[in-house]
Short mmCIF file of C-alpha atoms in Angstrom, two decimals:
data_model
loop_
_atom_site.label_atom_id
_atom_site.label_comp_id
_atom_site.label_asym_id
_atom_site.label_seq_id
_atom_site.Cartn_x
_atom_site.Cartn_y
_atom_site.Cartn_z
CA MET A 248 -7.01 36.87 3.91
CA ASP A 249 -6.33 33.94 1.54
CA PHE A 250 -5.26 30.58 2.90
CA GLU A 251 -4.00 28.94 -0.26
CA THR A 252 -2.74 25.39 0.16
CA THR A 253 0.74 24.52 -0.97
CA LYS A 254 1.26 22.60 -4.20
CA ALA A 255 2.28 19.51 -2.24
CA GLN A 256 -0.89 19.64 -0.15
CA ARG A 257 -3.08 20.08 -3.22
CA ALA A 258 -1.43 17.13 -4.98
CA ALA A 259 -1.65 14.75 -2.02
CA ALA A 260 -4.24 12.01 -2.30
CA SER A 261 -5.56 9.92 0.56
CA THR A 262 -7.10 6.52 0.36
CA LYS A 263 -8.68 4.00 2.68
CA ILE A 264 -7.50 0.41 3.19
CA VAL A 265 -9.35 -2.10 5.38
CA ILE A 266 -7.55 -4.75 7.43
CA ALA A 267 -9.98 -7.61 8.02
CA GLY A 268 -10.15 -11.22 9.13
CA GLY A 269 -11.36 -13.45 11.89
CA PHE A 270 -10.89 -13.09 15.63
CA GLY A 271 -7.27 -12.97 16.79
CA VAL A 272 -5.56 -13.12 13.37
CA GLY A 273 -3.41 -10.00 13.96
CA LYS A 274 -5.37 -7.07 12.55
CA SER A 275 -4.65 -4.70 15.46
CA THR A 276 -1.02 -5.86 15.45
CA LEU A 277 -0.61 -5.04 11.75
CA VAL A 278 -2.19 -1.59 12.07
CA GLY A 279 0.00 -0.84 15.11
CA ALA A 280 3.17 -2.10 13.42
CA VAL A 281 2.85 0.09 10.34
CA SER A 282 1.00 3.22 11.49
CA GLU A 283 3.08 6.40 11.67
CA ILE A 284 0.73 7.75 14.34
CA ASP A 285 -0.28 6.11 17.59
CA PRO A 286 -3.15 3.96 16.35
CA LEU A 287 -6.62 4.53 17.67
CA ARG A 288 -7.81 1.31 19.23
CA THR A 289 -11.24 0.41 20.52
CA GLU A 290 -10.33 -2.60 22.60
CA ALA A 291 -12.11 -4.16 25.53
CA LEU A 292 -10.99 -6.87 27.90
CA VAL A 293 -12.01 -10.40 27.06
CA THR A 294 -14.08 -11.46 30.07
CA ASN A 295 -16.01 -14.49 31.23
CA GLU A 296 -19.10 -12.84 29.71
CA SER A 297 -17.83 -13.82 26.26
CA GLU A 298 -17.89 -17.53 27.12
CA GLY A 299 -20.37 -19.27 24.87
CA VAL A 300 -20.47 -16.19 22.59
CA ASP A 301 -16.87 -16.05 21.34
CA ASP A 302 -14.70 -19.06 20.57
CA LEU A 303 -11.48 -18.36 22.48
CA ALA A 304 -10.04 -21.90 22.31
CA ALA A 305 -7.59 -21.10 19.49
CA VAL A 306 -6.34 -17.88 21.13
CA PRO A 307 -6.30 -18.64 24.88
CA THR A 308 -3.74 -15.92 25.69
CA LYS A 309 -5.72 -13.11 24.01
CA ALA A 310 -6.69 -10.63 26.73
CA THR A 311 -8.37 -7.90 24.65
CA THR A 312 -10.57 -7.68 21.58
CA THR A 313 -11.45 -4.93 19.11
CA VAL A 314 -15.06 -3.88 19.57
CA ALA A 315 -15.35 -1.18 16.88
CA MET A 316 -12.19 -0.59 14.84
CA ASP A 317 -8.50 0.17 14.76
CA PHE A 318 -7.33 3.27 12.92
CA GLY A 319 -3.88 4.19 11.68
CA ARG A 320 -2.17 6.24 9.00
CA LEU A 321 0.79 5.67 6.71
CA THR A 322 2.33 8.09 4.22
CA LEU A 323 3.59 5.99 1.30
CA ALA A 324 4.79 8.93 -0.78
CA GLU A 325 4.58 12.72 -0.70
CA ASP A 326 1.37 12.47 -2.68
CA LEU A 327 -0.19 9.32 -1.17
CA VAL A 328 -1.48 8.81 2.37
CA LEU A 329 -3.16 5.57 3.41
CA TYR A 330 -5.76 5.52 6.15
CA LEU A 331 -6.01 2.09 7.75
CA PHE A 332 -9.19 0.72 9.28
CA GLY A 333 -9.00 -2.58 11.16
CA THR A 334 -12.30 -4.40 11.49
CA PRO A 335 -13.50 -6.20 14.61
CA GLY A 336 -13.01 -9.95 14.21
CA GLN A 337 -15.86 -11.33 16.30
CA ARG A 338 -19.06 -12.08 14.41
CA ARG A 339 -21.22 -10.11 16.82
CA PHE A 340 -19.44 -6.91 15.73
CA TRP A 341 -19.56 -7.58 11.98
CA PHE A 342 -22.57 -5.30 11.57
CA MET A 343 -20.02 -2.45 11.56
CA TRP A 344 -18.14 -3.74 8.53
CA ASP A 345 -20.34 -1.97 5.96
CA ASP A 346 -19.57 1.43 7.50
CA LEU A 347 -15.87 0.68 7.93
CA CYS A 348 -15.53 -0.52 4.32
CA ARG A 349 -17.47 2.32 2.69
CA GLY A 350 -15.08 4.19 0.38
CA ALA A 351 -12.21 1.71 0.76
CA ILE A 352 -10.17 1.01 -2.37
CA GLY A 353 -9.22 -2.43 -1.09
CA ALA A 354 -8.73 -4.79 1.81
CA ILE A 355 -6.13 -7.07 3.30
CA VAL A 356 -7.72 -10.24 4.65
CA LEU A 357 -5.43 -11.70 7.31
CA VAL A 358 -5.61 -15.44 7.80
CA ASP A 359 -4.22 -17.94 10.28
CA VAL A 360 -3.45 -21.33 8.69
CA ALA A 361 -4.41 -23.04 11.95
CA ARG A 362 -7.94 -21.60 11.59
CA LEU A 363 -8.56 -21.31 7.85
CA ASP A 364 -12.26 -22.04 8.34
CA GLU A 365 -12.62 -18.60 9.98
CA SER A 366 -11.44 -16.94 6.76
CA PHE A 367 -14.33 -17.91 4.51
CA SER A 368 -16.85 -15.36 5.81
CA PRO A 369 -14.47 -12.36 5.49
CA LEU A 370 -13.46 -13.51 1.99
CA ASP A 371 -17.11 -13.95 0.98
CA TYR A 372 -17.88 -10.47 2.32
CA PHE A 373 -15.33 -8.70 0.10
CA GLU A 374 -16.18 -10.82 -2.94
CA SER A 375 -19.90 -9.99 -2.55
CA LYS A 376 -19.16 -6.27 -2.16
CA GLY A 377 -16.81 -6.18 -5.15
CA ILE A 378 -14.01 -4.70 -3.04
CA PRO A 379 -10.55 -5.77 -4.26
CA PHE A 380 -8.66 -7.75 -1.64
CA ILE A 381 -5.48 -9.68 -1.10
CA VAL A 382 -4.92 -12.51 1.34
CA ALA A 383 -2.08 -12.18 3.84
CA VAL A 384 -1.11 -15.29 5.79
CA ASN A 385 0.06 -14.19 9.24
CA GLU A 386 2.98 -16.46 10.11
CA PHE A 387 2.43 -17.05 13.81
CA ASP A 388 5.31 -18.57 15.79
CA GLY A 389 5.19 -22.37 15.81
CA VAL A 390 2.54 -22.64 13.08
CA PRO A 391 3.29 -24.84 10.03
CA ARG A 392 4.15 -23.12 6.75
CA TYR A 393 2.35 -24.07 3.54
CA PRO A 394 2.96 -23.05 -0.08
CA ALA A 395 0.76 -20.17 -1.25
CA GLU A 396 -0.80 -22.42 -3.92
CA GLU A 397 -2.05 -24.86 -1.26
CA ILE A 398 -3.53 -22.08 0.86
CA ALA A 399 -5.19 -20.51 -2.19
CA ALA A 400 -6.69 -23.90 -3.10
CA ALA A 401 -7.90 -24.51 0.48
CA LEU A 402 -9.58 -21.08 0.50
CA ALA A 403 -10.96 -21.53 -3.04
CA LEU A 404 -9.52 -18.15 -4.02
CA PRO A 405 -10.06 -16.78 -7.52
CA ALA A 406 -6.86 -17.15 -9.55
CA ASP A 407 -6.22 -13.39 -9.74
CA VAL A 408 -6.33 -12.75 -5.96
CA PRO A 409 -2.78 -12.21 -4.64
CA ILE A 410 -1.70 -14.22 -1.60
CA ILE A 411 1.32 -13.29 0.48
CA SER A 412 2.88 -14.33 3.78
CA LEU A 413 3.93 -11.90 6.47
CA ASP A 414 4.64 -11.38 10.14
CA ALA A 415 2.06 -8.77 11.20
CA ARG A 416 4.52 -7.48 13.84
CA ASP A 417 7.10 -6.53 11.19
CA ARG A 418 6.71 -2.96 9.92
CA GLU A 419 8.38 -3.55 6.55
CA GLN A 420 6.36 -6.68 5.82
CA ALA A 421 3.12 -4.93 6.83
CA LYS A 422 4.09 -1.98 4.64
CA GLY A 423 4.71 -4.39 1.76
CA ALA A 424 1.18 -5.77 2.15
CA LEU A 425 -0.24 -2.23 1.95
CA VAL A 426 1.76 -1.52 -1.20
CA LYS A 427 0.52 -4.82 -2.67
CA ILE A 428 -3.18 -4.09 -2.06
CA THR A 429 -2.77 -0.54 -3.38
CA GLU A 430 -1.16 -1.82 -6.60
CA TYR A 431 -3.77 -4.57 -6.96
CA SER A 432 -6.65 -2.15 -6.43
CA LEU A 433 -5.25 0.24 -9.05
CA MET A 434 -4.83 -2.65 -11.50
CA ARG A 435 -8.46 -3.72 -10.94
CA LEU A 436 -9.61 -0.12 -11.43
CA ARG A 437 -7.71 0.15 -14.73
CA GLU A 438 -9.22 -3.16 -15.91
CA SER A 439 -12.71 -1.94 -15.01
CA LEU A 440 -12.22 1.38 -16.84
CA THR A 441 -10.88 -0.43 -19.91
CA ALA A 442 -13.81 -2.88 -19.90
CA ASN A 443 -16.33 -0.03 -19.60
CA ALA A 444 -14.66 1.92 -22.42
CA ASN A 445 -15.10 -1.00 -24.85
#
């Protein structure tokens, strides 16, 4: 008996996007806001054991932390499905990033303007791996707003790296960030193919 796939199934492409950033910047929130399935979360309670290991001063109300990854899915079009992988934010779990990022076409690096210093390591990671990324400033309640140019300068971003602002809780804004990184990754791929052809 033949089990031939439908034309739509054969034409569908899937791709992997990584949501990264420091501890408590909203990665799990973004994946949960935009995923069309109940996201898989690997969260553990933040306990007294993390004192002296994790800096919780900037996020005193955070009760849980991602210890492996978040996983979600979003169908952007009939022929394009995005698989979302949220990285753990604490440094002691960063050894997993290589596995989570393998095969990704791009990444969204979430940043908190109140803790920009925590963004440098994630940005350096994606630059060193050659993985296209955009920067998404998560606009937390009560946090000052800055022009994108000032944030880009503070982070020493290359001129071609897109920077956007969003509320990670808002599905449409999170979806917009996924569209942006997909478009940016495709543009970088085209540029690479053109450069190699010459």
